[in-house]
Short mmCIF file of C-alpha atoms and ligand atoms in Angstrom, two decimals:
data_model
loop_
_atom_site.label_atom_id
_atom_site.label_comp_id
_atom_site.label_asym_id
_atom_site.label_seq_id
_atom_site.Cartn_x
_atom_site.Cartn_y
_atom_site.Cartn_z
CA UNK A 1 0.00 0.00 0.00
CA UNK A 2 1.62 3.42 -1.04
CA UNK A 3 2.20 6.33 1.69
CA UNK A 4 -0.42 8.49 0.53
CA UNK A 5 -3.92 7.56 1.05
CA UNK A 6 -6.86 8.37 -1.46
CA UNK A 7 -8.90 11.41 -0.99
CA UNK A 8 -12.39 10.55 -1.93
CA UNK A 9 -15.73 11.04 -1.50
CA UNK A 10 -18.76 8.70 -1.50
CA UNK A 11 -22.32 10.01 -3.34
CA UNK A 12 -24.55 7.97 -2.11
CA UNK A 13 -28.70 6.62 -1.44
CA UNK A 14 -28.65 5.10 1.45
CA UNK A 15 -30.52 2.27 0.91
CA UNK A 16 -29.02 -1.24 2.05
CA UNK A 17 -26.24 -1.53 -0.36
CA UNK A 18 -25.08 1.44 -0.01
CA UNK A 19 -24.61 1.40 3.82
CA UNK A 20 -22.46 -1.76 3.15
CA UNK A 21 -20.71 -0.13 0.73
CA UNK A 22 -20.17 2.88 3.89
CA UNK A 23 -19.23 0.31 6.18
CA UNK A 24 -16.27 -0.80 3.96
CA UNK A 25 -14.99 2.08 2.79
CA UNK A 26 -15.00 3.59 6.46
CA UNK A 27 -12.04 0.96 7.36
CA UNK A 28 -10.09 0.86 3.78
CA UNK A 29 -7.29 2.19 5.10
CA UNK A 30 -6.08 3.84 1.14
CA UNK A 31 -8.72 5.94 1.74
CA UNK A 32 -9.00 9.62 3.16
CA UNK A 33 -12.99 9.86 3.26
CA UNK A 34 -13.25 13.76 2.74
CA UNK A 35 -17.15 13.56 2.95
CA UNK A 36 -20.62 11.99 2.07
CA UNK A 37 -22.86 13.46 -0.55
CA UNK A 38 -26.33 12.06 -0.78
CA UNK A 39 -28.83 12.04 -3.90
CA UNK A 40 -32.42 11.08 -4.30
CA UNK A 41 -32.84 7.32 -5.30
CA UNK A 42 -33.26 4.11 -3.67
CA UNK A 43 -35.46 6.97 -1.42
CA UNK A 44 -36.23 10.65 -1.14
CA UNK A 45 -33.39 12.64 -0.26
CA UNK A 46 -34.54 13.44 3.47
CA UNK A 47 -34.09 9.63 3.82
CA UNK A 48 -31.27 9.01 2.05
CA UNK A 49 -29.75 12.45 4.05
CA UNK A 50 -30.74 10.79 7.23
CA UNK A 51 -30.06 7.46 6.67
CA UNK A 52 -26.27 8.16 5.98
CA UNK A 53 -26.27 10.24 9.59
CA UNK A 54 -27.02 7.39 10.84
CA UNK A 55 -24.76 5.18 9.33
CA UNK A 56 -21.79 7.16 9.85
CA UNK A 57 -22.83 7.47 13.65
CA UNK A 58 -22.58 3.88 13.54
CA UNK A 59 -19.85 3.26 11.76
CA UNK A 60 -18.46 6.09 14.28
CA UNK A 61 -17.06 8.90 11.91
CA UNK A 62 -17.28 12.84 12.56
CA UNK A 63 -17.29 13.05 8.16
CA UNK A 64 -19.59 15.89 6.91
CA UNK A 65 -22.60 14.33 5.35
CA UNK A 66 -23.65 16.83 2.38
CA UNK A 67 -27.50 16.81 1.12
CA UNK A 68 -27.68 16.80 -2.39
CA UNK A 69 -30.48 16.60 -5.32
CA UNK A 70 -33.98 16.16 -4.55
CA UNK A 71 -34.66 15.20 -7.86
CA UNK A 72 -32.99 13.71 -11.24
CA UNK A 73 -31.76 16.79 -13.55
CA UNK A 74 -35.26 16.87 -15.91
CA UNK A 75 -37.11 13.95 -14.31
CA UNK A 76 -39.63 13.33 -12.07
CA UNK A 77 -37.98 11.20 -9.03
CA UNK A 78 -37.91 7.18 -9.46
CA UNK A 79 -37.78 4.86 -5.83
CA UNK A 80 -37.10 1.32 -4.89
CA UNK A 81 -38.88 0.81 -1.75
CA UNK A 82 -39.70 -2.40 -2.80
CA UNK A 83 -35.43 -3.03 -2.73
CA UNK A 84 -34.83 -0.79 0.23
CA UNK A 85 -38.46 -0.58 2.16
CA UNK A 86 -40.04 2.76 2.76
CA UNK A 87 -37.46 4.73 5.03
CA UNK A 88 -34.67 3.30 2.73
CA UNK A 89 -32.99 0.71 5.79
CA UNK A 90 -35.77 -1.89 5.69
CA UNK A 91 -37.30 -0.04 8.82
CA UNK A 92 -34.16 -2.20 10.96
CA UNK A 93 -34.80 0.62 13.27
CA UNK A 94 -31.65 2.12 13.60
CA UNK A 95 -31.64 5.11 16.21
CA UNK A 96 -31.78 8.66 15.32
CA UNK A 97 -28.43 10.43 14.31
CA UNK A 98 -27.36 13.41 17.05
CA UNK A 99 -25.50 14.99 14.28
CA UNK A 100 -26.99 16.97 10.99
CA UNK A 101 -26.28 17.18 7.65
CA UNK A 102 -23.61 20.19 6.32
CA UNK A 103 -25.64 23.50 5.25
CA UNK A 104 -23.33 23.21 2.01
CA UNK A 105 -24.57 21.58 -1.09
CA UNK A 106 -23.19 17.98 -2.24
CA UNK A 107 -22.03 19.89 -5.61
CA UNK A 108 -20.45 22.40 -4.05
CA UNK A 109 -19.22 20.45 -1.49
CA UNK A 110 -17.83 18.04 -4.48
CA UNK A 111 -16.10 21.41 -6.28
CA UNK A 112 -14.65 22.84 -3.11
CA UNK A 113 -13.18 19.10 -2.08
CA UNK A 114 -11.71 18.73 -5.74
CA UNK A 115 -10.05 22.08 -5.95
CA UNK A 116 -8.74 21.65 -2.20
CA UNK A 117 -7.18 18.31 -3.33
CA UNK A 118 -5.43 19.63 -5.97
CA UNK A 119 -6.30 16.99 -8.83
CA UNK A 120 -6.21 14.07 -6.67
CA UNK A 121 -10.03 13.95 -5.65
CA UNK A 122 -11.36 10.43 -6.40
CA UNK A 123 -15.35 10.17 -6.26
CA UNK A 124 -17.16 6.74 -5.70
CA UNK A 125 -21.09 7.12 -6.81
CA UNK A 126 -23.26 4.44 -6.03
CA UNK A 127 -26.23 6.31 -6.45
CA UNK A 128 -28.02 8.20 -9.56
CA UNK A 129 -25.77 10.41 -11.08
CA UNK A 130 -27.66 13.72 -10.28
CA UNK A 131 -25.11 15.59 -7.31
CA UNK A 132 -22.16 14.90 -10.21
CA UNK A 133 -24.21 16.40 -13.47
CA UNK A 134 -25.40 19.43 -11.85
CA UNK A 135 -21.75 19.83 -10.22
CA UNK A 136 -20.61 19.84 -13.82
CA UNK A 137 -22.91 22.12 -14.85
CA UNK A 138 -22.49 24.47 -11.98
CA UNK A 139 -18.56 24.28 -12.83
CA UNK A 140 -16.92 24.54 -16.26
CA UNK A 141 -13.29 23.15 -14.71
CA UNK A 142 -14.72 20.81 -12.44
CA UNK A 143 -13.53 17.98 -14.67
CA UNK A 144 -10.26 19.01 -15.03
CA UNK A 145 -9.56 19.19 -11.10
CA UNK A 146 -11.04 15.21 -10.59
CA UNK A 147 -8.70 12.06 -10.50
CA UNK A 148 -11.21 9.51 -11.21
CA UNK A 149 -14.91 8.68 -10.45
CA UNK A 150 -15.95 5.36 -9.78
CA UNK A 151 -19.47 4.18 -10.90
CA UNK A 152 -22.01 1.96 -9.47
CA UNK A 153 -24.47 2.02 -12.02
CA UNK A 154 -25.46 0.53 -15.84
CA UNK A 155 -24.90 -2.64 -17.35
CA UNK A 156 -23.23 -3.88 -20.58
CA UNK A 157 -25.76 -6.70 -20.68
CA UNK A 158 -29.43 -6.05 -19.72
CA UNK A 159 -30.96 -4.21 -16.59
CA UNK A 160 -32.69 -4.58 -13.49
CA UNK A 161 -35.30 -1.82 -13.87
CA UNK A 162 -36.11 -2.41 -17.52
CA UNK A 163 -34.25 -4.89 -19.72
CA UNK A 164 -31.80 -2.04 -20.82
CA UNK A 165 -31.53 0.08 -17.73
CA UNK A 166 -29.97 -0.43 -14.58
CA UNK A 167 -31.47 1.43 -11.67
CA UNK A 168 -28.65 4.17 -10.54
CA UNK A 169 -28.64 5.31 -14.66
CA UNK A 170 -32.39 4.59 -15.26
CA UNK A 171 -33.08 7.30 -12.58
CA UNK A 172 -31.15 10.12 -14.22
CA UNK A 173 -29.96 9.38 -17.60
CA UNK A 174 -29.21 12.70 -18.48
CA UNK A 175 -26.83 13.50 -15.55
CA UNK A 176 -25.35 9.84 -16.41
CA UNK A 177 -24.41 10.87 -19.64
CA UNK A 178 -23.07 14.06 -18.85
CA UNK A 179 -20.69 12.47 -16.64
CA UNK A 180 -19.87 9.76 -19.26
CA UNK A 181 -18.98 12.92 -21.69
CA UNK A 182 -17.20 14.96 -18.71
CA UNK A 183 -14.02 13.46 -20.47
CA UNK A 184 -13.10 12.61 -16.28
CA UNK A 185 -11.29 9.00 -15.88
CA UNK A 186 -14.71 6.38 -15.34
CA UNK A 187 -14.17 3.12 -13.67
CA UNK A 188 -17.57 1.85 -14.26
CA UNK A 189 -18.81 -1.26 -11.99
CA UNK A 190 -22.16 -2.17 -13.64
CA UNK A 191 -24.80 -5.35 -13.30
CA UNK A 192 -21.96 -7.33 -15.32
CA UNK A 193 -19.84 -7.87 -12.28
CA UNK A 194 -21.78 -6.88 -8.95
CA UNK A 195 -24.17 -9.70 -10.05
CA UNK A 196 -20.96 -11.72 -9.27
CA UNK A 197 -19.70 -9.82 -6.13
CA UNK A 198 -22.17 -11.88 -3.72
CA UNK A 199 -21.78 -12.83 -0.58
CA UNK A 200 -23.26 -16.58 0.47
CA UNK A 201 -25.79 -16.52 3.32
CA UNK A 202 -23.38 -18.29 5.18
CA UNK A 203 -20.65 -15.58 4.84
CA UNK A 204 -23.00 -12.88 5.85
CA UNK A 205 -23.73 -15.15 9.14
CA UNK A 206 -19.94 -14.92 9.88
CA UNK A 207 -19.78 -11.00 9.44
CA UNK A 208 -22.78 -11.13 11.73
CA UNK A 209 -21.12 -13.18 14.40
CA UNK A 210 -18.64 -11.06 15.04
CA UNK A 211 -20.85 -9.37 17.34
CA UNK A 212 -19.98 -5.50 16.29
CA UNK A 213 -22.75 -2.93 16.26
CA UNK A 214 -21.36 -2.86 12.17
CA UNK A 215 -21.36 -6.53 11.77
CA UNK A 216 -25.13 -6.47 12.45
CA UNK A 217 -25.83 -3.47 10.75
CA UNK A 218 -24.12 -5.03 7.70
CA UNK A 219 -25.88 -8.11 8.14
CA UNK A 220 -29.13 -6.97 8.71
CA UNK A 221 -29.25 -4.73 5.28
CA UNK A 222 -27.69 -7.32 3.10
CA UNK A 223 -29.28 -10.58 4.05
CA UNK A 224 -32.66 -9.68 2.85
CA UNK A 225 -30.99 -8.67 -0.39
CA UNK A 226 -30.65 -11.93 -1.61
CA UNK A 227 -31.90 -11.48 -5.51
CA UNK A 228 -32.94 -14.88 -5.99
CA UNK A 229 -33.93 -14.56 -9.22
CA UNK A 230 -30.92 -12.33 -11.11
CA UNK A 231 -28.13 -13.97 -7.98
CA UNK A 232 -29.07 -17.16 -6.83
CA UNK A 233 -26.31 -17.90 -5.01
CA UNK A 234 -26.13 -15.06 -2.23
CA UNK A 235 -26.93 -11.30 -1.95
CA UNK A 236 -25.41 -9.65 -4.44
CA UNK A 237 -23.27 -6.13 -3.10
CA UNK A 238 -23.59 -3.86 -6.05
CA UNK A 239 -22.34 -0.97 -4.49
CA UNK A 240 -19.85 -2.23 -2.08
CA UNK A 241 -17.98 -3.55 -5.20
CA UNK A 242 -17.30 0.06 -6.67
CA UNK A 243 -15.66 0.49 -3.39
CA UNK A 244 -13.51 -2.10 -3.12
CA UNK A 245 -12.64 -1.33 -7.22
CA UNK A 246 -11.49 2.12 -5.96
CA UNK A 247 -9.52 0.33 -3.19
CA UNK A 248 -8.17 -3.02 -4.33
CA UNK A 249 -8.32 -3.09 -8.54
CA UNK A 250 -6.80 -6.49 -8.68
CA UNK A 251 -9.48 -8.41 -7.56
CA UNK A 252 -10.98 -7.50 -10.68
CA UNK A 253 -11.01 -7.50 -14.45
CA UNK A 254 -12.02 -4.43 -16.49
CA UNK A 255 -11.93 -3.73 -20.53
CA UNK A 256 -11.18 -0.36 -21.88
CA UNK A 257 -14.55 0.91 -24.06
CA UNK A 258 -16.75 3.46 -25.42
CA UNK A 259 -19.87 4.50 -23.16
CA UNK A 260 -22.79 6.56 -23.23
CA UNK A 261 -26.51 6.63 -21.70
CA UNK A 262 -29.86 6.58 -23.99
CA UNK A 263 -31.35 9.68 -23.00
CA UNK A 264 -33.98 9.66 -25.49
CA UNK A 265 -35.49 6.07 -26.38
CA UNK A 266 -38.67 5.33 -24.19
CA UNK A 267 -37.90 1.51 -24.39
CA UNK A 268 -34.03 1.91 -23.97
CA UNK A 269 -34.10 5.03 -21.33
CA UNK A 270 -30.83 4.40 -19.51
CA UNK A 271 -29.32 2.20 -21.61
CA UNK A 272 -25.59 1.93 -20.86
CA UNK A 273 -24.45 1.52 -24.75
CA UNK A 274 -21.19 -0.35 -24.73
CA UNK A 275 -19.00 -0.46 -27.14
CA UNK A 276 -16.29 -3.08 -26.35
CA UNK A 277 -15.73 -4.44 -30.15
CA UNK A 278 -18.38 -2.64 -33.17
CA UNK A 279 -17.03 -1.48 -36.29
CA UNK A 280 -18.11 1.98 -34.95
CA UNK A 281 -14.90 1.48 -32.93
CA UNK A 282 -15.46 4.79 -30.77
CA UNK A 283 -12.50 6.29 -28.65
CA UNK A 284 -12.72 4.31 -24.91
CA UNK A 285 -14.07 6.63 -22.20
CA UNK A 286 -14.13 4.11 -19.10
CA UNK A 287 -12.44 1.29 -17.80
CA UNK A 288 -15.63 -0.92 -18.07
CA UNK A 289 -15.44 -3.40 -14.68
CA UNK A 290 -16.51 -7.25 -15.75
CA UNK A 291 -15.47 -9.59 -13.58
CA UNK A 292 -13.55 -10.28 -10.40
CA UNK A 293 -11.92 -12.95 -8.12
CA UNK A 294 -15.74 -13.85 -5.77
CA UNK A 295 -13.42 -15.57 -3.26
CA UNK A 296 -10.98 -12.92 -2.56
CA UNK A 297 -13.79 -10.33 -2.93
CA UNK A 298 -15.61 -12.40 -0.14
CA UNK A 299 -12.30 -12.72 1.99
CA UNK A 300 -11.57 -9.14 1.92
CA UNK A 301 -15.26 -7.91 2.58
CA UNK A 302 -14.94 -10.03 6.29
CA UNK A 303 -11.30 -9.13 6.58
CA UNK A 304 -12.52 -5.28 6.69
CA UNK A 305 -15.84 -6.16 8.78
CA UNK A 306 -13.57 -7.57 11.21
CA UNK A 307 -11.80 -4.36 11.55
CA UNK A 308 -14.93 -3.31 13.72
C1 BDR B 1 -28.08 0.01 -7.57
O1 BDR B 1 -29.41 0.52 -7.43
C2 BDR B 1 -29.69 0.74 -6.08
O2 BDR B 1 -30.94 0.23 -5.74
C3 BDR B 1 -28.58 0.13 -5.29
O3 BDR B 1 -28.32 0.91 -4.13
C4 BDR B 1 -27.42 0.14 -6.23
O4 BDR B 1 -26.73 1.36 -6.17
C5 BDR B 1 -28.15 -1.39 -8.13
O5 BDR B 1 -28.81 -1.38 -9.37
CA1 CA B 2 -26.99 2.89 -4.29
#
């Protein structure tokens, strides 16, 4: 592990992937965790806001949690309660957070962190895209100033909310595709592989049995998770597998290719189109993430519970 650790921030919707995703990335120890930024998605943004107070009071961190959009850039809001119940935590009950969110705005929060940083500002998003469009709208050199963002979100092969879209892209194509133009460095971890990164029922028992305040709170938002249908063998961890991307790249595989979002098609709205091998043969944007190493995924998702 190099010296320096990674300055970074996690945009989130906190929802039950996302809080394991939080729990990981709080005891990564490359990363400098500048602050939270929330979005509207798996919730409303008052949930997701609150739900990542709490969280972070759990996981025990003093990080500034910045509120972000309410809404996609030109789209009426889309939910998953039916994913992440009604409050966004599967109503698990967790107590009420003493602390509140920042007064300063998730993009401006993103700008002020990237130009503080000096170029070295990584971003992990594992929510809709929305707090990262309107940051690049907001600012014409925001691009220039970040290292690398990170994506939960899309799918080079089918979708969970439609058969083209997956859910984080679906929400706010628009601000997707801004960021896939943005000409910023895009890791993107879509359906391909976090439909792989799973954990079995029996290694979410272990994380549980360590008897940490996390380890339950980890357990108790990803074992109802399990997708039978799309990952039959455990709960899949879509989110926390940007993370550990941003962290530990060699557990996976990516492929260098051409991306954009469907913005306009009613049937294809959200449609991460993938170019790995046309004749179009467009210039790569993103380092397109399909496929890792599920055992030493598994081994270092309890190594870092066990941190706790
Ligand atoms: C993504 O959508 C959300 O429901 C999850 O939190 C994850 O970010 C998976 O499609
Ligand atoms: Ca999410």
């Amino acid at each position: 592990m190099s010296e320096k650790k990674i300055p970074v921030i996690i945009d989130c919707d906190p929802g039950c992937d996302d809080t394991a995703a939080l729990l990981l990335a709080f005891r990564c120890p490359e990363f400098d965790i500048r602050a939270v930024t929330t979005v509207s998605g798996n919730v409303s943004l008052d949930k997701t806001t609150y739900n990542a107070l709490r969280v972070t009071e759990v996981i025990g961190t003093d990080v500034p949690v910045h509120a972000g959009a309410d809404r996609p850039m030109f789209r009426e809001p889309v939910y998953a309660p039916h994913v992440h119940g009604e409050d966004g935590l599967l109503g698990i009950g967790l107590p009420a957070p003493k602390k509140t969110a920042s007064s300063v705005h998730a993009w401006d929060a993103i700008y002020r962190e990237a130009e503080a940083q000096k170029g070295e500002l990584e971003i992990i998003a594992v929510g809709p895209l929305t707090n990262l469009g309107i940051a690049l709208a907001k600012y014409g050199d925001l691009a220039e100033k970040i290292k690398r963002i990170v994506i939960m979100g899309g799918a080079a092969q089918g979708g969970n909310v439609t058969p083209c879209a997956e859910f984080n892209i679906y929400v706010d194509p628009e601000a997707a595709d801004l960021v896939m133009k943005s000409g910023i460095p895009l890791c993107v971890c879509g359906l391909d592989v976090t439909l792989k990164a799973y954990l079995t029922a029996a290694e979410i028992r272990e994380i549980k049995a360590m008897g940490t305040p996390q380890g339950s709170l980890f357990g108790a938002v990803t074992e109802q998770n399990c997708e039978k249908v799309f990952c039959p063998a455990g709960a899949p961890l879509h989110d926390p597998a940007a993370v550990l991307f941003a962290a530990y790249p060699d557990l996976f595989t990516a492929q260098r290719c051409w991306m954009r979002v469907e913005t306009a098609g009613e049937l294809t709205r959200g449609k991460t189109v993938t170019d790995c091998w046309s004749d179009a043969q467009k210039e790569a944007n993103v380092d397109l993430v399909l496929d890792l190493d599920r055992e030493r995924f598994a081994a270092k998702v309890k190594a870092l519970m066990a941190e706790y």
